[in-house]
Amino acid sequence: MSTPSLPMTEPLPGMPDRVTIYEVGPRDGLQNEKTVVPVEVKAEFVRRLLAAGLETVELTSFVPQRWVPQLGDAEELLDLLGAAGIGQQRPVLVPNERGLDRALEKGVRAVAVFGSATESFARANLNRSVAESVQMFAPVVQRALDGGAWVRAYVSMCFGDPWEGPVPVAQVVDVCSRLMDLGCDQLSVGDTIGVGTPGHVHRLLDALDGAGIGPDQTAVHFHDTYGQALANTMTAVGRGVRVVDASTGGLGGCPYARSATGNLATEDLVWALDGLGIEHGADLGALVETSVWMAEQLGRPAPSRVVRALSG
C-alpha cells in the first residue's frame, strides 16, 4: 500500500498540543460481531494497533460468556498477548466483582466499569437499576484502587436513549458524579446511539465542570449513527477534553442497544488531528493497513471514510 496523503496542517487557537487516543476497537469494536472472531485474530489486531503507535488500547471485557459471546475468551487473549497486554494503558472492562477477580488473576492493571445515565439501559445492560449498578460498582472500584489499578467509569446514554428519548443533562451529571465519587480516575461520557450534536456537547461539559468534573478527568465516546461523531469529538477537544475514544476502522455497536452503530473511526480522528497539528502518536498509514486487514477477517469493508479514501 502506498504512503497515504496527509491533510494540510492549519492549527486553530485554543486547541491542545496533544490528544490521547483511547482505542476501543478490540473490545467495543468487536463485541457486537455476530460471528465469533478467533482469539488469534484478536491478538494480532491488538499487536497491529500497538505497532501503529496507539498507546492506550482497551483489550476485552471480563463479562460472562453468555452475556457477550464474542468476549468469552478474555483470559486466552491476555495469555496470547503476554507482557504486551498488561499495564495501565491496557484497560479491560469488568461488570462486577467476579469480573474483577478474573482480571486481577491475569495481572490486569487497569479496569473500566460501565454504567448508564438511564434506567432503561441499566436494566437492559446490567439487569439492575442505576442506583443498584452504582452500588454493585462500589466494591469493584475500591478493590481495584486498593490493588494499585487505574479505574475508568463509562457512562452510556448520555445524550439520548432508544427507550426514553432525550436524556436530561442534570440526570447525566448526577450519574456521572455518583460514579466519580467512588474514586474513579477517569470518566468517559458516551453517546451510545449517536444522537448528540455540538451544542449538546457544550452544555453537558459545562454541567459536568459545574459539578466538579473537569475536562482533565473527562473522555468522550461518540458513536457515528448520524455522522456526528467527529464533529462532537472535536467540539469536546476544543473545550479542553484530552482523551478521545475511537475504534480503528469505525467498528462497533452495542448488543443491548440495536440503534447503536459504529464508533468514531480512529483514522477519521487522526486525519482531523493531523490537520490541526495536534500530536497523538499514531501512524495513519499503519492504521489504514490494519483496518483493511481486519475488514478482510470480518468479510466486509471498514466503515471509516478515511480508510475507504486511502485504500481505494
PDB file of N, CA and C in Angstrom, residues 2 5 21 29 31 38 40 42 61 81 105 113 126-127 157 168 178 211 219 242 250 252 271-272 302-303 306:
ATOM      1  N   SER A   2       0.544   2.209  -0.834  1.00  0.00           N
ATOM      2  CA  SER A   2       1.341   3.423  -0.918  1.00  0.00           C
ATOM      3  C   SER A   2       1.145   4.287   0.316  1.00  0.00           C
ATOM      4  N   SER A   5      -1.702  10.152   1.487  1.00  0.00           N
ATOM      5  CA  SER A   5      -1.580  11.596   1.521  1.00  0.00           C
ATOM      6  C   SER A   5      -2.027  12.084   2.894  1.00  0.00           C
ATOM      7  N   ILE A  21      -5.468   9.142  22.278  1.00  0.00           N
ATOM      8  CA  ILE A  21      -6.491   8.294  21.658  1.00  0.00           C
ATOM      9  C   ILE A  21      -6.651   7.043  22.519  1.00  0.00           C
ATOM     10  N   GLY A  29     -15.291  -2.377  19.618  1.00  0.00           N
ATOM     11  CA  GLY A  29     -15.376  -2.557  18.182  1.00  0.00           C
ATOM     12  C   GLY A  29     -15.849  -3.933  17.771  1.00  0.00           C
ATOM     13  N   GLN A  31     -17.329  -6.333  19.974  1.00  0.00           N
ATOM     14  CA  GLN A  31     -18.275  -7.021  20.863  1.00  0.00           C
ATOM     15  C   GLN A  31     -19.618  -7.336  20.205  1.00  0.00           C
ATOM     16  N   PRO A  38     -11.816 -15.390  15.896  1.00  0.00           N
ATOM     17  CA  PRO A  38     -10.829 -16.229  16.580  1.00  0.00           C
ATOM     18  C   PRO A  38      -9.912 -15.403  17.481  1.00  0.00           C
ATOM     19  N   GLU A  40      -6.875 -15.702  18.108  1.00  0.00           N
ATOM     20  CA  GLU A  40      -5.583 -15.403  17.485  1.00  0.00           C
ATOM     21  C   GLU A  40      -5.680 -14.151  16.617  1.00  0.00           C
ATOM     22  N   LYS A  42      -7.825 -11.662  17.186  1.00  0.00           N
ATOM     23  CA  LYS A  42      -7.926 -10.553  18.130  1.00  0.00           C
ATOM     24  C   LYS A  42      -6.544 -10.148  18.643  1.00  0.00           C
ATOM     25  N   SER A  61     -13.331  -7.592  27.613  1.00  0.00           N
ATOM     26  CA  SER A  61     -14.223  -7.442  28.758  1.00  0.00           C
ATOM     27  C   SER A  61     -14.347  -8.777  29.476  1.00  0.00           C
ATOM     28  N   LEU A  81      -1.198 -12.375  24.431  1.00  0.00           N
ATOM     29  CA  LEU A  81      -0.512 -11.080  24.360  1.00  0.00           C
ATOM     30  C   LEU A  81       0.689 -11.010  25.296  1.00  0.00           C
ATOM     31  N   GLU A 105      -6.592 -11.860  38.392  1.00  0.00           N
ATOM     32  CA  GLU A 105      -5.869 -13.131  38.309  1.00  0.00           C
ATOM     33  C   GLU A 105      -4.920 -13.162  37.116  1.00  0.00           C
ATOM     34  N   VAL A 113     -15.477   0.249  34.562  1.00  0.00           N
ATOM     35  CA  VAL A 113     -16.843  -0.162  34.863  1.00  0.00           C
ATOM     36  C   VAL A 113     -17.772   0.584  33.903  1.00  0.00           C
ATOM     37  N   LEU A 126     -27.396  -4.332  32.500  1.00  0.00           N
ATOM     38  CA  LEU A 126     -26.900  -4.907  33.742  1.00  0.00           C
ATOM     39  C   LEU A 126     -27.981  -5.584  34.579  1.00  0.00           C
ATOM     40  N   ASN A 127     -29.235  -5.508  34.123  1.00  0.00           N
ATOM     41  CA  ASN A 127     -30.355  -6.090  34.864  1.00  0.00           C
ATOM     42  C   ASN A 127     -30.462  -5.511  36.269  1.00  0.00           C
ATOM     43  N   MET A 157     -25.487   6.313  27.225  1.00  0.00           N
ATOM     44  CA  MET A 157     -26.772   7.002  27.027  1.00  0.00           C
ATOM     45  C   MET A 157     -26.758   8.422  27.596  1.00  0.00           C
ATOM     46  N   PRO A 168     -32.075  14.165  30.052  1.00  0.00           N
ATOM     47  CA  PRO A 168     -31.781  15.459  30.679  1.00  0.00           C
ATOM     48  C   PRO A 168     -30.332  15.537  31.149  1.00  0.00           C
ATOM     49  N   ARG A 178     -22.038  10.322  40.793  1.00  0.00           N
ATOM     50  CA  ARG A 178     -22.088   9.170  41.699  1.00  0.00           C
ATOM     51  C   ARG A 178     -20.962   8.175  41.401  1.00  0.00           C
ATOM     52  N   ALA A 211     -20.186  20.622  38.227  1.00  0.00           N
ATOM     53  CA  ALA A 211     -20.304  19.614  39.284  1.00  0.00           C
ATOM     54  C   ALA A 211     -18.942  19.145  39.783  1.00  0.00           C
ATOM     55  N   ALA A 219     -13.272  11.938  29.361  1.00  0.00           N
ATOM     56  CA  ALA A 219     -13.068  11.462  27.998  1.00  0.00           C
ATOM     57  C   ALA A 219     -14.425  11.440  27.304  1.00  0.00           C
ATOM     58  N   ARG A 242      -9.033  15.938  26.651  1.00  0.00           N
ATOM     59  CA  ARG A 242      -7.764  15.489  26.075  1.00  0.00           C
ATOM     60  C   ARG A 242      -7.690  13.991  25.834  1.00  0.00           C
ATOM     61  N   GLY A 250     -13.678   2.192  12.501  1.00  0.00           N
ATOM     62  CA  GLY A 250     -15.054   2.565  12.799  1.00  0.00           C
ATOM     63  C   GLY A 250     -15.916   1.399  13.232  1.00  0.00           C
ATOM     64  N   GLY A 252     -17.886  -1.239  15.622  1.00  0.00           N
ATOM     65  CA  GLY A 252     -18.540  -1.080  16.907  1.00  0.00           C
ATOM     66  C   GLY A 252     -20.037  -1.200  16.872  1.00  0.00           C
ATOM     67  N   TRP A 271      -6.937  11.866  11.032  1.00  0.00           N
ATOM     68  CA  TRP A 271      -6.899  12.819   9.912  1.00  0.00           C
ATOM     69  C   TRP A 271      -7.225  14.233  10.411  1.00  0.00           C
ATOM     70  N   ALA A 272      -8.267  14.357  11.235  1.00  0.00           N
ATOM     71  CA  ALA A 272      -8.657  15.670  11.752  1.00  0.00           C
ATOM     72  C   ALA A 272      -7.587  16.253  12.672  1.00  0.00           C
ATOM     73  N   ALA A 302     -14.365  -1.641   5.895  1.00  0.00           N
ATOM     74  CA  ALA A 302     -14.386  -0.824   7.101  1.00  0.00           C
ATOM     75  C   ALA A 302     -15.304   0.377   6.905  1.00  0.00           C
ATOM     76  N   PRO A 303     -16.084   0.755   7.922  1.00  0.00           N
ATOM     77  CA  PRO A 303     -16.954   1.928   7.800  1.00  0.00           C
ATOM     78  C   PRO A 303     -16.201   3.248   7.673  1.00  0.00           C
ATOM     79  N   VAL A 306     -12.019   7.642   5.954  1.00  0.00           N
ATOM     80  CA  VAL A 306     -10.601   7.828   5.645  1.00  0.00           C
ATOM     81  C   VAL A 306      -9.991   6.522   5.145  1.00  0.00           C
TER      82      VAL A 306
END
